[in-house]
mmCIF file of C-alpha atoms in Angstrom:
data_model
loop_
_atom_site.group_PDB
_atom_site.id
_atom_site.type_symbol
_atom_site.label_atom_id
_atom_site.label_comp_id
_atom_site.label_asym_id
_atom_site.label_seq_id
_atom_site.Cartn_x
_atom_site.Cartn_y
_atom_site.Cartn_z
ATOM 1 C CA MET A 100 -3.795 2.157 -18.850
ATOM 2 C CA ARG A 101 -6.981 0.572 -17.481
ATOM 3 C CA ALA A 102 -9.740 3.121 -18.024
ATOM 4 C CA ARG A 103 -13.460 3.690 -17.693
ATOM 5 C CA LYS A 104 -15.487 5.750 -20.192
ATOM 6 C CA VAL A 105 -17.476 8.694 -18.767
ATOM 7 C CA PRO A 106 -18.884 11.947 -20.196
ATOM 8 C CA ALA A 107 -16.233 14.675 -20.012
ATOM 9 C CA ALA A 108 -18.763 16.929 -18.264
ATOM 10 C CA ALA A 109 -18.917 14.435 -15.375
ATOM 11 C CA LEU A 110 -15.188 14.567 -14.535
ATOM 12 C CA ALA A 111 -15.605 16.933 -11.571
ATOM 13 C CA ASP A 112 -18.380 14.774 -10.113
ATOM 14 C CA ILE A 113 -16.378 11.521 -10.142
ATOM 15 C CA ALA A 114 -12.950 12.956 -9.165
ATOM 16 C CA ASP A 115 -13.209 11.574 -5.612
ATOM 17 C CA ALA A 116 -14.773 8.235 -6.575
ATOM 18 C CA GLU A 117 -13.162 5.209 -4.959
ATOM 19 C CA TRP A 118 -12.418 3.539 -8.307
ATOM 20 C CA VAL A 119 -10.526 6.518 -9.794
ATOM 21 C CA ASP A 120 -6.728 6.261 -9.882
ATOM 22 C CA PRO A 121 -5.644 9.793 -8.808
ATOM 23 C CA SER A 122 -2.008 9.195 -9.769
ATOM 24 C CA ARG A 123 -2.857 9.355 -13.476
ATOM 25 C CA ARG A 124 -4.678 11.913 -15.603
ATOM 26 C CA PRO A 125 -7.856 11.240 -17.617
ATOM 27 C CA TYR A 126 -7.604 11.212 -21.399
ATOM 28 C CA VAL A 127 -10.225 13.558 -22.867
ATOM 29 C CA GLU A 128 -11.327 13.593 -26.505
ATOM 30 C CA GLY A 129 -14.374 15.536 -27.576
ATOM 31 C CA GLY A 130 -17.129 14.961 -25.042
ATOM 32 C CA VAL A 131 -15.669 11.682 -23.750
ATOM 33 C CA ALA A 132 -13.180 11.128 -20.942
ATOM 34 C CA TRP A 133 -11.258 7.912 -20.339
ATOM 35 C CA VAL A 134 -10.591 7.863 -16.607
ATOM 36 C CA PRO A 135 -7.753 5.757 -15.091
ATOM 37 C CA VAL A 136 -9.049 2.952 -12.846
ATOM 38 C CA ARG A 137 -7.469 1.568 -9.667
ATOM 39 C CA GLU A 138 -6.494 -2.101 -9.543
ATOM 40 C CA GLY A 139 -9.379 -4.275 -8.387
ATOM 41 C CA TYR A 140 -12.116 -2.188 -10.030
ATOM 42 C CA PHE A 141 -13.991 -2.657 -13.289
ATOM 43 C CA ALA A 142 -12.576 -0.966 -16.411
ATOM 44 C CA ASP A 143 -14.108 -0.592 -19.882
ATOM 45 C CA THR A 144 -10.813 -0.902 -21.736
ATOM 46 C CA ASP A 145 -7.044 -1.015 -21.506
ATOM 47 C CA LEU A 146 -5.589 1.948 -23.390
ATOM 48 C CA PRO A 147 -2.018 1.868 -24.736
ATOM 49 C CA GLU A 148 0.458 3.935 -22.725
ATOM 50 C CA ARG A 149 1.256 7.344 -24.167
ATOM 51 C CA GLU A 150 4.730 8.130 -25.400
ATOM 52 C CA THR A 151 6.901 10.154 -23.036
ATOM 53 C CA TYR A 152 6.481 13.866 -23.650
ATOM 54 C CA ARG A 153 9.739 15.761 -24.237
ATOM 55 C CA GLY A 154 8.450 19.061 -25.589
ATOM 56 C CA ARG A 155 7.978 22.575 -24.208
ATOM 57 C CA GLY A 156 7.373 22.621 -20.469
ATOM 58 C CA TYR A 157 3.823 23.238 -19.250
ATOM 59 C CA HIS A 158 1.604 22.304 -16.321
ATOM 60 C CA LEU A 159 -2.054 21.410 -16.119
ATOM 61 C CA LEU A 160 -4.465 23.235 -13.843
ATOM 62 C CA GLY A 161 -7.599 21.172 -14.077
ATOM 63 C CA ASP A 162 -8.163 20.859 -17.824
ATOM 64 C CA VAL A 163 -6.226 24.018 -18.807
ATOM 65 C CA ALA A 164 -2.549 23.846 -19.769
ATOM 66 C CA VAL A 165 -0.384 26.745 -18.602
ATOM 67 C CA VAL A 166 2.966 27.854 -20.032
ATOM 68 C CA HIS A 167 5.171 30.569 -18.542
ATOM 69 C CA GLY A 168 7.547 33.015 -20.179
ATOM 70 C CA ASP A 169 7.876 33.325 -23.946
ATOM 71 C CA ALA A 170 5.040 32.089 -26.136
ATOM 72 C CA PRO A 171 5.486 28.555 -27.507
ATOM 73 C CA THR A 172 6.056 28.090 -31.213
ATOM 74 C CA LYS A 173 3.222 26.729 -33.330
ATOM 75 C CA GLU A 174 4.887 23.308 -33.243
ATOM 76 C CA GLU A 175 5.296 23.422 -29.451
ATOM 77 C CA LEU A 176 1.673 24.439 -28.979
ATOM 78 C CA THR A 177 0.497 21.589 -31.218
ATOM 79 C CA ALA A 178 2.616 19.116 -29.219
ATOM 80 C CA ILE A 179 1.102 20.285 -25.915
ATOM 81 C CA VAL A 180 -2.446 19.975 -27.259
ATOM 82 C CA GLU A 181 -1.817 16.516 -28.709
ATOM 83 C CA HIS A 182 -0.198 15.301 -25.495
ATOM 84 C CA CYS A 183 -2.714 16.389 -22.840
ATOM 85 C CA ARG A 184 -5.866 17.298 -24.839
ATOM 86 C CA PRO A 185 -6.613 20.411 -22.747
ATOM 87 C CA ARG A 186 -9.710 22.586 -22.939
ATOM 88 C CA GLY A 187 -7.345 25.495 -23.473
ATOM 89 C CA VAL A 188 -3.716 26.613 -23.342
ATOM 90 C CA VAL A 189 -2.803 29.816 -21.500
ATOM 91 C CA GLN A 190 0.474 31.744 -21.612
ATOM 92 C CA VAL A 191 1.322 33.555 -18.350
ATOM 93 C CA LYS A 192 3.693 36.383 -19.231
ATOM 94 C CA GLY A 193 4.110 37.617 -15.655
ATOM 95 C CA PHE A 194 2.204 38.951 -12.670
ATOM 96 C CA LEU A 195 1.031 42.523 -12.117
ATOM 97 C CA SER A 196 0.977 44.612 -8.919
ATOM 98 C CA GLU A 197 0.969 43.460 -5.309
ATOM 99 C CA MET A 198 -2.210 41.507 -6.081
ATOM 100 C CA ARG A 199 -0.228 39.151 -8.354
ATOM 101 C CA ILE A 200 -2.736 39.368 -11.208
ATOM 102 C CA PRO A 201 -1.672 37.178 -14.168
ATOM 103 C CA ASP A 202 -0.776 38.882 -17.444
ATOM 104 C CA ILE A 203 -2.104 36.198 -19.779
ATOM 105 C CA GLU A 204 -2.954 35.288 -23.326
ATOM 106 C CA VAL A 205 -5.189 32.371 -24.327
ATOM 107 C CA LEU A 206 -3.288 30.559 -27.076
ATOM 108 C CA TYR A 207 -5.705 27.709 -27.767
ATOM 109 C CA GLY A 208 -9.294 26.806 -26.940
ATOM 110 C CA THR A 209 -10.965 28.390 -23.955
ATOM 111 C CA ALA A 210 -9.939 29.044 -20.362
ATOM 112 C CA GLY A 211 -11.776 30.059 -17.199
ATOM 113 C CA GLU A 212 -12.555 28.406 -13.898
ATOM 114 C CA VAL A 213 -11.059 24.966 -13.224
ATOM 115 C CA ARG A 214 -11.197 22.362 -10.479
ATOM 116 C CA HIS A 215 -7.604 21.340 -9.811
ATOM 117 C CA ARG A 216 -6.652 18.304 -7.736
ATOM 118 C CA GLU A 217 -3.185 18.126 -6.170
ATOM 119 C CA GLN A 218 -1.777 15.813 -3.481
ATOM 120 C CA GLY A 219 -5.255 15.060 -2.169
ATOM 121 C CA TYR A 220 -6.364 18.725 -2.027
ATOM 122 C CA THR A 221 -9.005 20.438 -4.181
ATOM 123 C CA PHE A 222 -8.481 23.937 -5.557
ATOM 124 C CA PHE A 223 -11.022 25.951 -7.525
ATOM 125 C CA LEU A 224 -9.471 28.849 -9.451
ATOM 126 C CA ASP A 225 -9.407 30.737 -12.717
ATOM 127 C CA PRO A 226 -5.789 30.759 -13.994
ATOM 128 C CA THR A 227 -6.567 33.827 -16.134
ATOM 129 C CA LYS A 228 -7.438 35.843 -13.002
ATOM 130 C CA VAL A 229 -5.382 34.522 -10.085
ATOM 131 C CA MET A 230 -1.927 33.127 -9.438
ATOM 132 C CA PHE A 231 -1.270 29.431 -8.844
ATOM 133 C CA SER A 232 2.321 28.320 -8.355
ATOM 134 C CA GLN A 233 2.627 24.726 -9.544
ATOM 135 C CA GLY A 234 6.393 24.852 -8.961
ATOM 136 C CA ASN A 235 5.841 25.069 -5.183
ATOM 137 C CA ARG A 236 4.313 21.584 -5.087
ATOM 138 C CA ASN A 237 7.128 20.044 -3.016
ATOM 139 C CA GLU A 238 7.235 23.043 -0.695
ATOM 140 C CA LYS A 239 3.495 22.704 -0.003
ATOM 141 C CA ALA A 240 4.004 19.049 0.909
ATOM 142 C CA ARG A 241 6.961 19.952 3.124
ATOM 143 C CA ILE A 242 4.979 22.571 5.042
ATOM 144 C CA ALA A 243 2.139 20.100 5.521
ATOM 145 C CA SER A 244 4.625 17.614 7.008
ATOM 146 C CA LEU A 245 6.120 20.210 9.384
ATOM 147 C CA VAL A 246 2.859 21.586 10.786
ATOM 148 C CA ARG A 247 1.670 20.056 14.052
ATOM 149 C CA PRO A 248 -1.980 19.790 15.155
ATOM 150 C CA GLY A 249 -3.072 22.806 17.158
ATOM 151 C CA GLU A 250 -0.388 25.195 15.885
ATOM 152 C CA ARG A 251 -1.498 28.772 15.258
ATOM 153 C CA VAL A 252 -0.296 29.544 11.732
ATOM 154 C CA ALA A 253 -0.319 32.829 9.811
ATOM 155 C CA ASP A 254 -0.433 32.548 6.019
ATOM 156 C CA MET A 255 0.357 36.127 5.038
ATOM 157 C CA PHE A 256 -0.086 35.719 1.270
ATOM 158 C CA ALA A 257 -2.749 33.031 1.170
ATOM 159 C CA GLY A 258 -3.869 33.436 -2.440
ATOM 160 C CA ILE A 259 -6.430 30.729 -3.196
ATOM 161 C CA GLY A 260 -5.122 28.613 -0.315
ATOM 162 C CA TYR A 261 -2.192 26.646 -1.733
ATOM 163 C CA PHE A 262 -0.404 26.689 1.664
ATOM 164 C CA THR A 263 -3.449 27.377 3.859
ATOM 165 C CA ILE A 264 -5.304 24.200 2.874
ATOM 166 C CA PRO A 265 -2.374 21.755 3.443
ATOM 167 C CA ALA A 266 -1.562 23.408 6.795
ATOM 168 C CA ALA A 267 -5.184 23.264 7.955
ATOM 169 C CA MET A 268 -5.588 19.655 6.849
ATOM 170 C CA SER A 269 -2.501 18.836 8.940
ATOM 171 C CA GLY A 270 -4.364 20.146 11.987
ATOM 172 C CA ALA A 271 -3.236 23.780 12.250
ATOM 173 C CA ARG A 272 -5.451 26.747 13.070
ATOM 174 C CA VAL A 273 -4.684 29.046 10.151
ATOM 175 C CA HIS A 274 -5.098 32.819 9.914
ATOM 176 C CA ALA A 275 -5.186 33.240 6.106
ATOM 177 C CA MET A 276 -4.719 36.756 4.702
ATOM 178 C CA GLU A 277 -5.107 37.808 1.068
ATOM 179 C CA ILE A 278 -5.209 41.262 -0.553
ATOM 180 C CA ASN A 279 -6.679 40.273 -3.954
ATOM 181 C CA PRO A 280 -10.513 40.116 -3.729
ATOM 182 C CA ILE A 281 -10.848 37.510 -6.504
ATOM 183 C CA ALA A 282 -8.202 35.249 -4.960
ATOM 184 C CA PHE A 283 -9.881 35.735 -1.582
ATOM 185 C CA GLU A 284 -13.220 34.527 -2.985
ATOM 186 C CA TYR A 285 -11.517 31.361 -4.224
ATOM 187 C CA LEU A 286 -9.754 30.985 -0.864
ATOM 188 C CA GLN A 287 -13.135 30.993 0.889
ATOM 189 C CA ARG A 288 -14.503 28.491 -1.606
ATOM 190 C CA ASN A 289 -11.495 26.176 -1.253
ATOM 191 C CA ILE A 290 -11.766 26.268 2.541
ATOM 192 C CA MET A 291 -15.294 24.911 2.138
ATOM 193 C CA ALA A 292 -14.353 22.412 -0.581
ATOM 194 C CA ASN A 293 -11.627 20.873 1.609
ATOM 195 C CA ARG A 294 -13.834 20.886 4.729
ATOM 196 C CA VAL A 295 -11.477 22.961 6.905
ATOM 197 C CA ARG A 296 -13.823 25.851 7.682
ATOM 198 C CA GLY A 297 -13.479 25.202 11.430
ATOM 199 C CA ARG A 298 -9.670 25.543 11.256
ATOM 200 C CA VAL A 299 -9.229 28.568 8.969
ATOM 201 C CA THR A 300 -10.008 32.232 9.532
ATOM 202 C CA GLY A 301 -9.773 34.166 6.263
ATOM 203 C CA GLU A 302 -9.338 37.934 6.077
ATOM 204 C CA LEU A 303 -9.248 40.229 3.050
ATOM 205 C CA GLY A 304 -6.664 43.017 3.180
ATOM 206 C CA ASP A 305 -3.002 43.933 3.666
ATOM 207 C CA CYS A 306 -1.420 41.202 5.784
ATOM 208 C CA ARG A 307 0.841 43.697 7.560
ATOM 209 C CA GLU A 308 -2.255 45.314 9.025
ATOM 210 C CA LEU A 309 -4.095 42.047 9.742
ATOM 211 C CA LEU A 310 -1.455 40.185 11.782
ATOM 212 C CA SER A 311 -2.712 39.759 15.350
ATOM 213 C CA GLY A 312 -1.463 38.039 18.462
ATOM 214 C CA VAL A 313 1.391 35.554 18.506
ATOM 215 C CA TYR A 314 1.875 32.727 16.002
ATOM 216 C CA ASP A 315 3.650 29.379 16.208
ATOM 217 C CA ARG A 316 4.423 29.458 12.479
ATOM 218 C CA ILE A 317 4.301 32.225 9.867
ATOM 219 C CA LEU A 318 4.230 31.502 6.127
ATOM 220 C CA MET A 319 5.710 34.352 4.080
ATOM 221 C CA GLY A 320 5.270 33.112 0.503
ATOM 222 C CA HIS A 321 6.105 36.330 -1.335
ATOM 223 C CA PHE A 322 9.424 37.522 -2.725
ATOM 224 C CA ASP A 323 9.006 40.838 -0.865
ATOM 225 C CA ALA A 324 8.706 38.953 2.433
ATOM 226 C CA PRO A 325 12.156 39.986 3.801
ATOM 227 C CA SER A 326 11.098 43.658 3.716
ATOM 228 C CA MET A 327 8.149 42.846 6.001
ATOM 229 C CA LEU A 328 10.104 41.299 8.850
ATOM 230 C CA GLY A 329 9.710 44.415 10.992
ATOM 231 C CA ASP A 330 5.934 43.877 11.034
ATOM 232 C CA VAL A 331 6.186 40.115 11.523
ATOM 233 C CA LEU A 332 8.611 40.041 14.440
ATOM 234 C CA ALA A 333 6.070 41.796 16.644
ATOM 235 C CA HIS A 334 4.002 38.577 16.474
ATOM 236 C CA VAL A 335 6.504 35.865 17.402
ATOM 237 C CA ARG A 336 7.810 34.211 20.556
ATOM 238 C CA GLU A 337 10.678 31.891 21.372
ATOM 239 C CA GLY A 338 10.138 28.793 19.259
ATOM 240 C CA SER A 339 8.107 30.483 16.523
ATOM 241 C CA VAL A 340 9.106 29.416 13.000
ATOM 242 C CA LEU A 341 9.081 31.683 9.931
ATOM 243 C CA HIS A 342 9.208 30.383 6.342
ATOM 244 C CA ILE A 343 10.512 33.334 4.307
ATOM 245 C CA HIS A 344 10.512 33.152 0.492
ATOM 246 C CA SER A 345 12.942 35.238 -1.560
ATOM 247 C CA ILE A 346 14.971 35.443 -4.731
ATOM 248 C CA GLY A 347 18.442 34.449 -3.630
ATOM 249 C CA ASP A 348 19.731 33.885 -0.114
ATOM 250 C CA VAL A 349 18.696 36.625 2.368
ATOM 251 C CA ASN A 350 20.216 35.001 5.442
ATOM 252 C CA GLU A 351 22.173 38.109 6.452
ATOM 253 C CA THR A 352 19.150 40.425 6.136
ATOM 254 C CA ILE A 353 17.065 38.091 8.275
ATOM 255 C CA ARG A 354 19.672 37.939 11.036
ATOM 256 C CA GLU A 355 19.958 41.742 11.087
ATOM 257 C CA ARG A 356 16.184 42.221 11.412
ATOM 258 C CA VAL A 357 15.896 39.519 14.071
ATOM 259 C CA ASP A 358 18.731 41.098 16.092
ATOM 260 C CA GLU A 359 17.083 44.524 15.845
ATOM 261 C CA ALA A 360 13.879 43.037 17.285
ATOM 262 C CA GLY A 361 15.776 41.662 20.280
ATOM 263 C CA PHE A 362 15.740 37.993 19.248
ATOM 264 C CA SER A 363 18.230 35.519 17.857
ATOM 265 C CA ALA A 364 17.469 32.832 15.307
ATOM 266 C CA ALA A 365 18.627 29.646 13.629
ATOM 267 C CA VAL A 366 18.325 30.026 9.849
ATOM 268 C CA THR A 367 18.318 27.241 7.259
ATOM 269 C CA SER A 368 18.138 28.059 3.530
ATOM 270 C CA ARG A 369 16.561 25.811 0.883
ATOM 271 C CA ARG A 370 16.317 26.069 -2.877
ATOM 272 C CA VAL A 371 12.749 25.702 -4.157
ATOM 273 C CA LYS A 372 13.278 26.054 -7.914
ATOM 274 C CA LYS A 373 15.334 27.886 -10.513
ATOM 275 C CA TYR A 374 13.948 31.398 -11.050
ATOM 276 C CA GLY A 375 16.243 32.671 -13.794
ATOM 277 C CA PRO A 376 19.887 32.748 -14.893
ATOM 278 C CA HIS A 377 22.005 32.554 -11.719
ATOM 279 C CA ALA A 378 18.892 33.156 -9.571
ATOM 280 C CA TRP A 379 17.012 30.765 -7.298
ATOM 281 C CA HIS A 380 13.666 30.888 -5.559
ATOM 282 C CA MET A 381 14.725 30.275 -1.957
ATOM 283 C CA VAL A 382 12.934 29.655 1.312
ATOM 284 C CA GLN A 383 14.577 30.408 4.663
ATOM 285 C CA ASP A 384 13.341 28.457 7.692
ATOM 286 C CA VAL A 385 13.869 30.732 10.703
ATOM 287 C CA THR A 386 13.436 29.433 14.253
ATOM 288 C CA ILE A 387 13.209 32.266 16.792
ATOM 289 C CA SER A 388 15.085 31.994 20.090
#
């Protein structure tokens, strides 16, 4: 890997530099970071490629490694640290209340606020305080590809902006709603960081009470979304599209609620990721007619 040596503290400042190869992660050791360099730009050295990692699954948010579910063994934790050299390793045991507050334990090092780069977007967050779903990466990209410039989009469970930012950067006018005050603060910050302030209106509170007017597209990224269809269907028209997340297929429930509201709909179900034994995180694309 062609790399350039910089102080680890300067990583956030050079993340958008033209010479940085964003497809690869920096290698950090102590106070020094070796940053991957694009072809055609000067590099200090050529580091040997790392061996393929085959250990316990984790994902990196900025410089903090996150594991879900049961705690890793001592050997698994050591393997994670040796592979990605994180500032800290955090175990997320689950999420509490409607505000989706992480139930966490710091297993190694320190945690706290990070600057996370993903698919060209910038997200500031603290993984010990707010939810970030790395497993929805492909779904975020899909939504960004579906959104058309000028669409009026409702993001009912905006969190820190993981769907709001891609939709806005694709040209939508996004009404972003979030009930968790800490997540909402990061949402506001990420709107600024991604320069989409003119295309996003953020509101703090219960999305069922904040919906207003008619939307071209409604993002319902919460597993309780099917129970909220009665509130949502008062804000659609023919041609509106809903993206309804759930555990398992809820096609029949959706059709019943749509019929009750006096509409019909075309429904397509997609698997996002495995949620548990015999259970899938699903998203239903619903086009109102």
